[in-house]
Coordinates of C-alpha atoms and ligand atoms in Angstrom, one line a residue:
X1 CA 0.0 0.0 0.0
X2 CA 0.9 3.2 -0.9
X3 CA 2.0 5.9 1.7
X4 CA -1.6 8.0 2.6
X5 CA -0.2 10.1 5.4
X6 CA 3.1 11.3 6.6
X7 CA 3.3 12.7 10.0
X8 CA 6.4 15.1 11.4
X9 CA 6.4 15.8 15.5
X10 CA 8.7 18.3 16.9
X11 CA 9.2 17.3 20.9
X12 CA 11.4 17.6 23.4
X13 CA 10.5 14.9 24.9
X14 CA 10.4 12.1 22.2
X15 CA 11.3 8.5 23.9
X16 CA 7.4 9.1 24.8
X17 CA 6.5 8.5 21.6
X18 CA 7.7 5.3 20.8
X19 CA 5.4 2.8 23.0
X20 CA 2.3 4.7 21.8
X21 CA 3.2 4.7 17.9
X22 CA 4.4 0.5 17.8
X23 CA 1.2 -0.2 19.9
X24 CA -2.5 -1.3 19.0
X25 CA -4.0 0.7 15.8
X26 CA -0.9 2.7 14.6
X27 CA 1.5 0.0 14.9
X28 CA -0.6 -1.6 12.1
X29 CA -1.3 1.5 10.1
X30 CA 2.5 1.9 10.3
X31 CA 3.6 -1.4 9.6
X32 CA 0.6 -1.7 6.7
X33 CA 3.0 1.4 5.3
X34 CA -0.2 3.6 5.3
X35 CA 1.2 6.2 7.6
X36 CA 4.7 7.3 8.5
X37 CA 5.6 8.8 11.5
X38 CA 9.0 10.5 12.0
X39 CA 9.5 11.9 15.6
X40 CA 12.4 14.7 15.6
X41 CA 14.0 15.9 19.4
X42 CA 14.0 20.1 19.2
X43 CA 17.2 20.2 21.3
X44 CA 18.8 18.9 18.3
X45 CA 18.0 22.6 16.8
X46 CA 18.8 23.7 20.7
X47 CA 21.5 26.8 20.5
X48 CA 24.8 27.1 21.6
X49 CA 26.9 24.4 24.0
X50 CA 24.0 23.7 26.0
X51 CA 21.5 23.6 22.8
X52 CA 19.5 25.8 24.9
X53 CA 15.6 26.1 23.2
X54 CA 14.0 28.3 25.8
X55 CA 14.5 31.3 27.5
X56 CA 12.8 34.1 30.0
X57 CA 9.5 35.8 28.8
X58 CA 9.5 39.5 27.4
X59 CA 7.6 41.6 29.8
X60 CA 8.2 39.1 32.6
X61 CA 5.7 36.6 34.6
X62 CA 6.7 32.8 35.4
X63 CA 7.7 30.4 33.4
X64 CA 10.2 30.2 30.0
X65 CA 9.2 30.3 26.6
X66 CA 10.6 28.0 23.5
X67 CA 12.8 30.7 21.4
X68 CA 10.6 30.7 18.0
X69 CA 14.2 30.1 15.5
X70 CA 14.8 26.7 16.9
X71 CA 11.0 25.6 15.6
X72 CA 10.9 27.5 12.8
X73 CA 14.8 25.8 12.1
X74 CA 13.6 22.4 12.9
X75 CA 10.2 22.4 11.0
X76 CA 12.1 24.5 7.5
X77 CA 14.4 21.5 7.9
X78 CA 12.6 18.3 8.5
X79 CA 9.9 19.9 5.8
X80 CA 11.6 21.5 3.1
X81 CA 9.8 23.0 0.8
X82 CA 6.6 20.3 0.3
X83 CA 3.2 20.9 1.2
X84 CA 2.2 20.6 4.9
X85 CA -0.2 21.3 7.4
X86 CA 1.6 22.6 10.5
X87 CA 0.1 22.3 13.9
X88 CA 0.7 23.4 17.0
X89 CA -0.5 22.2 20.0
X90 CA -1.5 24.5 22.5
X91 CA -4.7 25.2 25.3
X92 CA -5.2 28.7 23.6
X93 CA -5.6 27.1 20.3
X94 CA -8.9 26.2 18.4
X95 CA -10.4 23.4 19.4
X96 CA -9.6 20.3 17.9
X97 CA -13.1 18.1 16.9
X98 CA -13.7 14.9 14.6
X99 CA -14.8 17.3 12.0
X100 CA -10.8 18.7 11.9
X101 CA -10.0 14.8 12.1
X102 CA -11.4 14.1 9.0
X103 CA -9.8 17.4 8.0
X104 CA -6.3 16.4 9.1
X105 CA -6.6 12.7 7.5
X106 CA -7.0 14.2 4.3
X107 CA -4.2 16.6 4.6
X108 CA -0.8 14.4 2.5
X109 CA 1.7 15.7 5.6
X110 CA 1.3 17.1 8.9
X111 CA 3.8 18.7 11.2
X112 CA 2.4 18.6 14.9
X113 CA 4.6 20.9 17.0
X114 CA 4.7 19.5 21.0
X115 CA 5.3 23.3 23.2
X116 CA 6.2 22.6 26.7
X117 CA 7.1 25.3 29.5
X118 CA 4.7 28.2 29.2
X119 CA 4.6 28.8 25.5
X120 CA 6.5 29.0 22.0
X121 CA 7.0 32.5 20.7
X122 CA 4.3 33.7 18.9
X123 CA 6.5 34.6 15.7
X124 CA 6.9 30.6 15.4
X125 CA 3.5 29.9 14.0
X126 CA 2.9 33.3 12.5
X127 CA 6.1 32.2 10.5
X128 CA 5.0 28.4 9.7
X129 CA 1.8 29.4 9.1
X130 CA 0.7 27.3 11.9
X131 CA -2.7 26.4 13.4
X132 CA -2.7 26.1 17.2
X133 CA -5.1 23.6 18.0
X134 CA -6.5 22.7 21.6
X135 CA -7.6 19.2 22.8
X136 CA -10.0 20.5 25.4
X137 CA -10.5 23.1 28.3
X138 CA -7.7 21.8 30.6
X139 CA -4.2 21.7 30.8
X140 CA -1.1 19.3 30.6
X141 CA 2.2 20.0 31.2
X142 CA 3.1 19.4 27.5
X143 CA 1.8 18.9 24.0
X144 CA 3.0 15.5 23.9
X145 CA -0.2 13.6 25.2
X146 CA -2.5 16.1 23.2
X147 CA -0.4 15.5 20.1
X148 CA -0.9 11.7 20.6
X149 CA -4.6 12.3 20.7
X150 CA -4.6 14.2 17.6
X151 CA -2.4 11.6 15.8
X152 CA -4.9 8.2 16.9
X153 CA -7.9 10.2 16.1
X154 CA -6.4 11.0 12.5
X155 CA -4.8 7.9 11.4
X156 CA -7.6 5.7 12.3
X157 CA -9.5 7.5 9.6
X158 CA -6.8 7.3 7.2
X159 CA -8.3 5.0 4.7
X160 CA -7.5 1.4 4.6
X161 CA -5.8 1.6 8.3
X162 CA -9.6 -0.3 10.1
X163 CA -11.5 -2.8 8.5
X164 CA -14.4 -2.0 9.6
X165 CA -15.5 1.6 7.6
X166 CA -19.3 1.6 9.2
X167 CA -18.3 1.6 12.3
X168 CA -16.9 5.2 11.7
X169 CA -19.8 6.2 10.5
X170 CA -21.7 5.3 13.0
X171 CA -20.1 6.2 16.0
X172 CA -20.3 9.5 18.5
X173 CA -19.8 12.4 16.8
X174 CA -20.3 11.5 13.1
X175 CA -23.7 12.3 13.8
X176 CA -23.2 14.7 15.9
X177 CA -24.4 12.7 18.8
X178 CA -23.3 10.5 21.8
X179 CA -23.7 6.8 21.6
X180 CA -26.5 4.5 22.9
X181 CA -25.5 1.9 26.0
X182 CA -24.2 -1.0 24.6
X183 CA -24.5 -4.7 26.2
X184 CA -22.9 -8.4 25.3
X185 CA -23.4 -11.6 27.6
X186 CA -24.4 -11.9 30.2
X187 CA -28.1 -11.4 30.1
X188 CA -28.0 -10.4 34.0
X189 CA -24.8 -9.4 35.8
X190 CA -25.8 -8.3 39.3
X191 CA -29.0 -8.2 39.1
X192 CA -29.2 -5.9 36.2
X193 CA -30.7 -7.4 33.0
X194 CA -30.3 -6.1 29.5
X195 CA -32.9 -3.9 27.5
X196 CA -35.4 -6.9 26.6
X197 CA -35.6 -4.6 23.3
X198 CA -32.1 -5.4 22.2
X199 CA -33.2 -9.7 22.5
X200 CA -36.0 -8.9 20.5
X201 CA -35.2 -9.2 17.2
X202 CA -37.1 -6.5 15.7
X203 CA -34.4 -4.3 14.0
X204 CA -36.6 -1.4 13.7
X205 CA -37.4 -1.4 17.2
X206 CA -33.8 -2.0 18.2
X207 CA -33.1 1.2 15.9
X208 CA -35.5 3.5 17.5
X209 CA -34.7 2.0 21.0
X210 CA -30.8 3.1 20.3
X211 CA -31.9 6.5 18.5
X212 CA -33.9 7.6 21.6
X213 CA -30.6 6.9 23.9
X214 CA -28.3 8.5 22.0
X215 CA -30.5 11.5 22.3
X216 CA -31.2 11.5 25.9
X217 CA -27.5 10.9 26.6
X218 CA -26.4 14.0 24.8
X219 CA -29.3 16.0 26.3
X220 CA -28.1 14.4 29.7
X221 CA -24.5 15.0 29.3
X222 CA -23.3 17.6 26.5
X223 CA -26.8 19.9 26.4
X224 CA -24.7 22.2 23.5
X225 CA -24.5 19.2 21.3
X226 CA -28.1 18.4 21.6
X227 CA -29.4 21.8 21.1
X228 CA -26.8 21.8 18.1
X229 CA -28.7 18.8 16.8
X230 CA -31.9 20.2 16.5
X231 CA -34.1 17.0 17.9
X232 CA -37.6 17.1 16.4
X233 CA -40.5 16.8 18.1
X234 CA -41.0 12.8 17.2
X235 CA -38.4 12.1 19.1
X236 CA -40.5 13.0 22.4
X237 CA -37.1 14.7 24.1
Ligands
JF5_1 C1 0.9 23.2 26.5 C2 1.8 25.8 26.4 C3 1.4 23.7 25.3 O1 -2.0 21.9 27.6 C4 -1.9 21.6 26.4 C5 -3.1 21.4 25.6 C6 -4.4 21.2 26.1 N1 -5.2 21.1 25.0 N2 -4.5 21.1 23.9 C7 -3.2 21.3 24.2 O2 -0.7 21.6 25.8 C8 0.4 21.8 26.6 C9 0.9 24.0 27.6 C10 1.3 25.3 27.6 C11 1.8 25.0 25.2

């Protein structure tokens, strides 16, 4: 198979790469040659003796901030002059949603730049042309653990990386809601039996059943989603 995707990361922390990228899903998308990913250490464009990246913040406050030539240096290198989406990954960036995952698995390359400390210069991603893209409203003390959320949630939509291309389709978010419960064997665990819907057969039934869920979940649990949907009366919600 031909190559579909090829991924850069810039970290400076990369040994935590390696377990997650030979393991489960992207070991096989890897091996399968449908995506290649190439993990680069920034210290390696690090300045000076020390191959110092960071330094103390104009205007003060806590905290250092990655000097924006060792990126920009790293990413011109690694990149050349081909196509690519750059990325970084940041809490002040956009949010990153399966609709941008679908995005991101179309792109050909894509750089994902890890920042650690308080920030990257801001003259980095003005420079690359970069998008800074958030994983949610919290914080970690790297990019390195959102970046390896954005890679699993793009390469498993890379074409021909699962089997199974229905089960995309149909799961959270592709429709823009949560999913039904699900149950396998046994019929009673503790006392607590499954829906006698789901044993009966009647696939029309079964649908609706799962339909009405999905839709009182997501009222339940993410109320923005649901009013997003736009549930219709027939649904009784
Ligand atoms: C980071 C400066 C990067 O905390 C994050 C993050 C959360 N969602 N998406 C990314 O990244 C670590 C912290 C501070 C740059």
């Amino acid at each position: 198979m031909t190559v579909q995707l090829e991924i850069d990361v810039f970290t400076l922390f990369p040994e935590v790469f390696e377990p997650f990228l030979s393991s489960s899903m992207l070991g096989i998308a890897r091996r399968k040659g449908l995506v290649v990913i190439r993990v680069h250490d920034l210290r390696e464009w690090g300045k000076g003796k020390r191959r110092q990246v960071d330094d103390t913040p104009y205007g003060g406050g806590a905290g250092m901030v990655i000097m924006p030539d060792v990126v920009v240096s790293a990413v011109e290198d690694v990149v050349k002059d081909e196509q690519v989406k750059v990325v970084f990954l940041a809490p002040s960036g956009v949010l990153f949603t399966q609709q941008k995952a679908f995005d991101f698995a179309r792109s050909r390359r894509l750089a994902l730049v890890c920042g650690h400390y308080e920030a990257i210069d801001e003259r980095a991603s003005l420079i690359l042309n970069a998008e800074e893209v958030s994983i949610g409203d919290y914080v970690t003390s790297g990019g390195e653990a959102p970046a390896m959320v954005v890679i699993d949630a793009v390469v498993r939509l890379v074409p021909g990386v699962l089997g199974n291309v229905a089960s995309l389709l149909s799961e959270s978010f592709s429709e823009g809601l949560l999913e039904h419960p699900h149950y396998t064997r046994p019929y009673e665990f503790r006392g607590l039996k499954v829906p006698d819907v789901l044993l009966s057969g009647d696939h029309k039934k079964i649908a609706e059943w799962r339909r009405k869920e999905s839709l009182r979940r997501t009222k339940e649990r993410r109320y923005e989603l649901y009013e997003r949907y736009g549930c219709s009366e027939e649904d009784g919600l």
